């Protein structure tokens, strides 16, 4: 269980599928939104619904292959730039270093003794990506018009991150380049991995999370299409929510 997602971001245009018409994409997205917005399935039919939703997701994913923005190099390559950027903007950078803790992943390791209650780490608010900074970005016009986006701070931040990721001049680029490109959570499990969870209590949460995420994606895809020109980010349509296989 828990294999890392085999879905990775690709360079724009690399391995892209044949050109897909906007109408074809909209039809797929509309089908996905309808499927995810219907009543809950009857007892015992949850797996069938999950497979149907997953099938639509995979079709959309294949249509959008090759549109994601990626960076040359690995996360490790960008850590020095991250620390330099942090220091230049007033964050604390002494007394610790970025280290790889094997299965736990990357984190901070102390390079000196730290006293009890000693403040050794601080980050100026201007360096944070927040709902406020999202409202003051290219995302602002869309945010001001969509009530669901206004009510879902997590989705607003996801949009904000994707907008800045696609902007080569973004203030946050040194940070964004160090983010992981693959994830090891149930939302990104392969179908056979999810199948193994069917006899556990976690399966209902897995179904619900997948369905809700797919619904968010379909809804915001349509919002962006209707609001064409408000969010001027190439390829954002395929990334407007953390949908498996589309980021």
GROMACS .gro file of C-alpha atoms in nm:
model
  247
    1UNK     CA    1   0.000   0.000   0.000
    2UNK     CA    2   0.096   0.360  -0.029
    3UNK     CA    3   0.303   0.353  -0.346
    4UNK     CA    4   0.392   0.699  -0.463
    5UNK     CA    5   0.173   0.839  -0.732
    6UNK     CA    6   0.293   0.755  -1.078
    7UNK     CA    7   0.128   1.072  -1.199
    8UNK     CA    8   0.391   1.339  -1.239
    9UNK     CA    9   0.384   1.684  -1.386
   10UNK     CA   10   0.529   1.720  -1.735
   11UNK     CA   11   0.688   2.001  -1.925
   12UNK     CA   12   0.442   2.205  -2.120
   13UNK     CA   13   0.392   2.041  -2.455
   14UNK     CA   14   0.600   1.734  -2.373
   15UNK     CA   15   0.417   1.416  -2.466
   16UNK     CA   16   0.097   1.609  -2.515
   17UNK     CA   17  -0.198   1.425  -2.661
   18UNK     CA   18  -0.369   1.537  -2.979
   19UNK     CA   19  -0.547   1.870  -2.966
   20UNK     CA   20  -0.878   1.843  -2.781
   21UNK     CA   21  -1.166   2.072  -2.867
   22UNK     CA   22  -1.302   2.294  -2.587
   23UNK     CA   23  -1.646   2.145  -2.647
   24UNK     CA   24  -1.515   1.791  -2.598
   25UNK     CA   25  -1.346   1.888  -2.273
   26UNK     CA   26  -1.652   2.073  -2.150
   27UNK     CA   27  -1.871   1.771  -2.219
   28UNK     CA   28  -1.640   1.547  -2.016
   29UNK     CA   29  -1.624   1.797  -1.732
   30UNK     CA   30  -2.003   1.840  -1.735
   31UNK     CA   31  -2.046   1.463  -1.712
   32UNK     CA   32  -1.804   1.454  -1.420
   33UNK     CA   33  -1.983   1.735  -1.238
   34UNK     CA   34  -2.320   1.568  -1.289
   35UNK     CA   35  -2.189   1.233  -1.166
   36UNK     CA   36  -2.033   1.388  -0.856
   37UNK     CA   37  -2.335   1.604  -0.772
   38UNK     CA   38  -2.599   1.332  -0.769
   39UNK     CA   39  -2.746   1.161  -0.463
   40UNK     CA   40  -2.537   0.921  -0.260
   41UNK     CA   41  -2.524   0.570  -0.410
   42UNK     CA   42  -2.729   0.291  -0.259
   43UNK     CA   43  -2.555   0.071  -0.001
   44UNK     CA   44  -2.316  -0.164  -0.177
   45UNK     CA   45  -2.295   0.058  -0.486
   46UNK     CA   46  -2.018   0.287  -0.360
   47UNK     CA   47  -1.741   0.103  -0.544
   48UNK     CA   48  -1.934   0.114  -0.870
   49UNK     CA   49  -1.978   0.490  -0.840
   50UNK     CA   50  -1.610   0.536  -0.754
   51UNK     CA   51  -1.506   0.345  -1.068
   52UNK     CA   52  -1.737   0.555  -1.284
   53UNK     CA   53  -1.598   0.880  -1.144
   54UNK     CA   54  -1.243   0.755  -1.174
   55UNK     CA   55  -1.303   0.660  -1.538
   56UNK     CA   56  -1.411   1.015  -1.621
   57UNK     CA   57  -1.112   1.156  -1.433
   58UNK     CA   58  -0.875   0.936  -1.633
   59UNK     CA   59  -1.032   1.046  -1.961
   60UNK     CA   60  -0.983   1.413  -1.867
   61UNK     CA   61  -0.632   1.345  -1.746
   62UNK     CA   62  -0.534   1.187  -2.079
   63UNK     CA   63  -0.684   1.478  -2.273
   64UNK     CA   64  -0.471   1.721  -2.071
   65UNK     CA   65  -0.147   1.527  -2.071
   66UNK     CA   66   0.159   1.747  -2.117
   67UNK     CA   67   0.006   2.077  -2.005
   68UNK     CA   68   0.151   2.103  -1.655
   69UNK     CA   69   0.433   2.337  -1.558
   70UNK     CA   70   0.745   2.174  -1.412
   71UNK     CA   71   1.095   2.287  -1.327
   72UNK     CA   72   1.426   2.140  -1.435
   73UNK     CA   73   1.612   1.973  -1.149
   74UNK     CA   74   1.510   1.814  -0.819
   75UNK     CA   75   1.381   1.969  -0.499
   76UNK     CA   76   1.728   1.948  -0.349
   77UNK     CA   77   1.865   2.169  -0.626
   78UNK     CA   78   1.642   2.456  -0.518
   79UNK     CA   79   1.697   2.447  -0.141
   80UNK     CA   80   1.997   2.687  -0.148
   81UNK     CA   81   1.790   2.938  -0.346
   82UNK     CA   82   1.505   2.897  -0.096
   83UNK     CA   83   1.732   2.975   0.198
   84UNK     CA   84   1.885   3.276   0.021
   85UNK     CA   85   1.539   3.409  -0.062
   86UNK     CA   86   1.429   3.357   0.298
   87UNK     CA   87   1.731   3.545   0.435
   88UNK     CA   88   1.686   3.832   0.189
   89UNK     CA   89   1.327   3.877   0.303
   90UNK     CA   90   1.393   3.872   0.677
   91UNK     CA   91   1.332   3.510   0.778
   92UNK     CA   92   1.558   3.340   1.030
   93UNK     CA   93   1.808   3.105   0.867
   94UNK     CA   94   2.058   3.024   1.142
   95UNK     CA   95   2.070   2.735   1.386
   96UNK     CA   96   1.915   2.480   1.152
   97UNK     CA   97   1.946   2.328   0.808
   98UNK     CA   98   1.720   2.147   0.562
   99UNK     CA   99   1.770   1.772   0.591
  100UNK     CA  100   1.617   1.457   0.443
  101UNK     CA  101   1.478   1.233   0.719
  102UNK     CA  102   1.429   0.928   0.497
  103UNK     CA  103   1.067   0.806   0.518
  104UNK     CA  104   0.960   1.121   0.704
  105UNK     CA  105   1.078   1.338   0.418
  106UNK     CA  106   1.243   1.677   0.431
  107UNK     CA  107   1.249   1.888   0.745
  108UNK     CA  108   1.467   2.114   0.958
  109UNK     CA  109   1.756   1.978   1.163
  110UNK     CA  110   1.914   2.181   1.443
  111UNK     CA  111   2.281   2.267   1.397
  112UNK     CA  112   2.323   2.397   1.753
  113UNK     CA  113   2.164   2.355   2.094
  114UNK     CA  114   1.829   2.531   2.120
  115UNK     CA  115   1.720   2.649   2.463
  116UNK     CA  116   1.373   2.583   2.600
  117UNK     CA  117   1.122   2.846   2.480
  118UNK     CA  118   1.388   3.006   2.259
  119UNK     CA  119   1.245   3.160   1.944
  120UNK     CA  120   1.471   3.037   1.669
  121UNK     CA  121   1.245   3.042   1.365
  122UNK     CA  122   1.042   3.330   1.227
  123UNK     CA  123   0.899   3.414   0.885
  124UNK     CA  124   0.771   3.762   0.787
  125UNK     CA  125   0.407   3.768   0.687
  126UNK     CA  126   0.494   3.908   0.344
  127UNK     CA  127   0.650   3.571   0.260
  128UNK     CA  128   0.332   3.377   0.331
  129UNK     CA  129   0.086   3.274   0.062
  130UNK     CA  130  -0.251   3.359   0.215
  131UNK     CA  131  -0.608   3.426   0.109
  132UNK     CA  132  -0.525   3.797   0.135
  133UNK     CA  133  -0.229   3.768  -0.102
  134UNK     CA  134  -0.450   3.564  -0.335
  135UNK     CA  135  -0.711   3.840  -0.339
  136UNK     CA  136  -0.439   4.089  -0.435
  137UNK     CA  137  -0.308   3.869  -0.717
  138UNK     CA  138  -0.425   3.785  -1.070
  139UNK     CA  139  -0.681   3.562  -0.897
  140UNK     CA  140  -0.853   3.866  -0.742
  141UNK     CA  141  -1.125   3.923  -1.007
  142UNK     CA  142  -1.231   3.558  -1.001
  143UNK     CA  143  -1.227   3.549  -0.621
  144UNK     CA  144  -1.447   3.857  -0.598
  145UNK     CA  145  -1.715   3.700  -0.818
  146UNK     CA  146  -1.733   3.343  -0.691
  147UNK     CA  147  -1.899   3.285  -0.354
  148UNK     CA  148  -1.788   2.923  -0.329
  149UNK     CA  149  -1.427   3.025  -0.380
  150UNK     CA  150  -1.471   3.290  -0.111
  151UNK     CA  151  -1.603   3.026   0.129
  152UNK     CA  152  -1.326   2.771   0.062
  153UNK     CA  153  -0.991   2.909   0.170
  154UNK     CA  154  -0.812   2.584   0.087
  155UNK     CA  155  -0.926   2.598  -0.275
  156UNK     CA  156  -0.837   2.967  -0.297
  157UNK     CA  157  -0.485   2.883  -0.184
  158UNK     CA  158  -0.464   2.597  -0.436
  159UNK     CA  159  -0.559   2.838  -0.714
  160UNK     CA  160  -0.313   3.095  -0.580
  161UNK     CA  161  -0.031   2.842  -0.580
  162UNK     CA  162  -0.107   2.733  -0.937
  163UNK     CA  163  -0.123   3.090  -1.064
  164UNK     CA  164   0.213   3.170  -0.907
  165UNK     CA  165   0.364   2.842  -1.026
  166UNK     CA  166   0.285   2.940  -1.384
  167UNK     CA  167   0.436   3.287  -1.338
  168UNK     CA  168   0.813   3.285  -1.405
  169UNK     CA  169   0.843   3.619  -1.223
  170UNK     CA  170   0.655   3.511  -0.909
  171UNK     CA  171   0.787   3.639  -0.577
  172UNK     CA  172   0.724   3.293  -0.430
  173UNK     CA  173   0.903   3.095  -0.703
  174UNK     CA  174   1.203   3.000  -0.481
  175UNK     CA  175   0.954   2.839  -0.240
  176UNK     CA  176   0.730   2.684  -0.506
  177UNK     CA  177   1.024   2.511  -0.676
  178UNK     CA  178   1.093   2.313  -0.358
  179UNK     CA  179   0.742   2.166  -0.330
  180UNK     CA  180   0.696   1.792  -0.401
  181UNK     CA  181   0.571   1.679  -0.741
  182UNK     CA  182   0.415   1.353  -0.621
  183UNK     CA  183   0.218   1.244  -0.317
  184UNK     CA  184   0.160   0.932  -0.111
  185UNK     CA  185  -0.200   0.970   0.008
  186UNK     CA  186  -0.518   0.772  -0.072
  187UNK     CA  187  -0.642   1.043  -0.308
  188UNK     CA  188  -0.356   0.948  -0.540
  189UNK     CA  189  -0.370   0.570  -0.496
  190UNK     CA  190  -0.404   0.345  -0.799
  191UNK     CA  191  -0.734   0.158  -0.840
  192UNK     CA  192  -0.590  -0.170  -0.712
  193UNK     CA  193  -0.456   0.003  -0.401
  194UNK     CA  194  -0.796   0.153  -0.324
  195UNK     CA  195  -0.950  -0.190  -0.375
  196UNK     CA  196  -0.743  -0.325  -0.086
  197UNK     CA  197  -0.908  -0.069   0.144
  198UNK     CA  198  -1.262  -0.192   0.080
  199UNK     CA  199  -1.273  -0.402   0.395
  200UNK     CA  200  -1.150  -0.115   0.615
  201UNK     CA  201  -1.329   0.174   0.783
  202UNK     CA  202  -1.121   0.418   0.577
  203UNK     CA  203  -1.283   0.329   0.246
  204UNK     CA  204  -1.583   0.559   0.289
  205UNK     CA  205  -1.353   0.856   0.357
  206UNK     CA  206  -1.148   0.766   0.049
  207UNK     CA  207  -1.461   0.753  -0.170
  208UNK     CA  208  -1.590   1.079  -0.027
  209UNK     CA  209  -1.260   1.264  -0.069
  210UNK     CA  210  -1.219   1.150  -0.429
  211UNK     CA  211  -1.576   1.242  -0.519
  212UNK     CA  212  -1.560   1.583  -0.350
  213UNK     CA  213  -1.226   1.668  -0.512
  214UNK     CA  214  -1.353   1.566  -0.857
  215UNK     CA  215  -1.665   1.778  -0.805
  216UNK     CA  216  -1.455   2.080  -0.706
  217UNK     CA  217  -1.238   2.036  -1.013
  218UNK     CA  218  -1.536   2.011  -1.250
  219UNK     CA  219  -1.712   2.308  -1.093
  220UNK     CA  220  -1.411   2.538  -1.108
  221UNK     CA  221  -1.315   2.426  -1.457
  222UNK     CA  222  -1.653   2.550  -1.576
  223UNK     CA  223  -1.621   2.870  -1.372
  224UNK     CA  224  -1.288   2.946  -1.537
  225UNK     CA  225  -1.429   2.882  -1.883
  226UNK     CA  226  -1.721   3.116  -1.817
  227UNK     CA  227  -1.483   3.374  -1.667
  228UNK     CA  228  -1.233   3.346  -1.953
  229UNK     CA  229  -0.980   3.626  -1.935
  230UNK     CA  230  -1.004   3.678  -1.559
  231UNK     CA  231  -0.736   3.422  -1.476
  232UNK     CA  232  -0.464   3.456  -1.736
  233UNK     CA  233  -0.263   3.145  -1.660
  234UNK     CA  234  -0.175   2.895  -1.931
  235UNK     CA  235  -0.293   2.547  -1.843
  236UNK     CA  236  -0.472   2.653  -1.524
  237UNK     CA  237  -0.790   2.481  -1.642
  238UNK     CA  238  -0.632   2.140  -1.580
  239UNK     CA  239  -0.505   2.229  -1.235
  240UNK     CA  240  -0.778   2.428  -1.062
  241UNK     CA  241  -0.804   2.172  -0.781
  242UNK     CA  242  -0.574   1.895  -0.656
  243UNK     CA  243  -0.746   1.633  -0.869
  244UNK     CA  244  -0.556   1.303  -0.900
  245UNK     CA  245  -0.372   1.286  -1.227
  246UNK     CA  246  -0.435   1.647  -1.319
  247UNK     CA  247  -0.162   1.819  -1.124
   0.00000   0.00000   0.00000
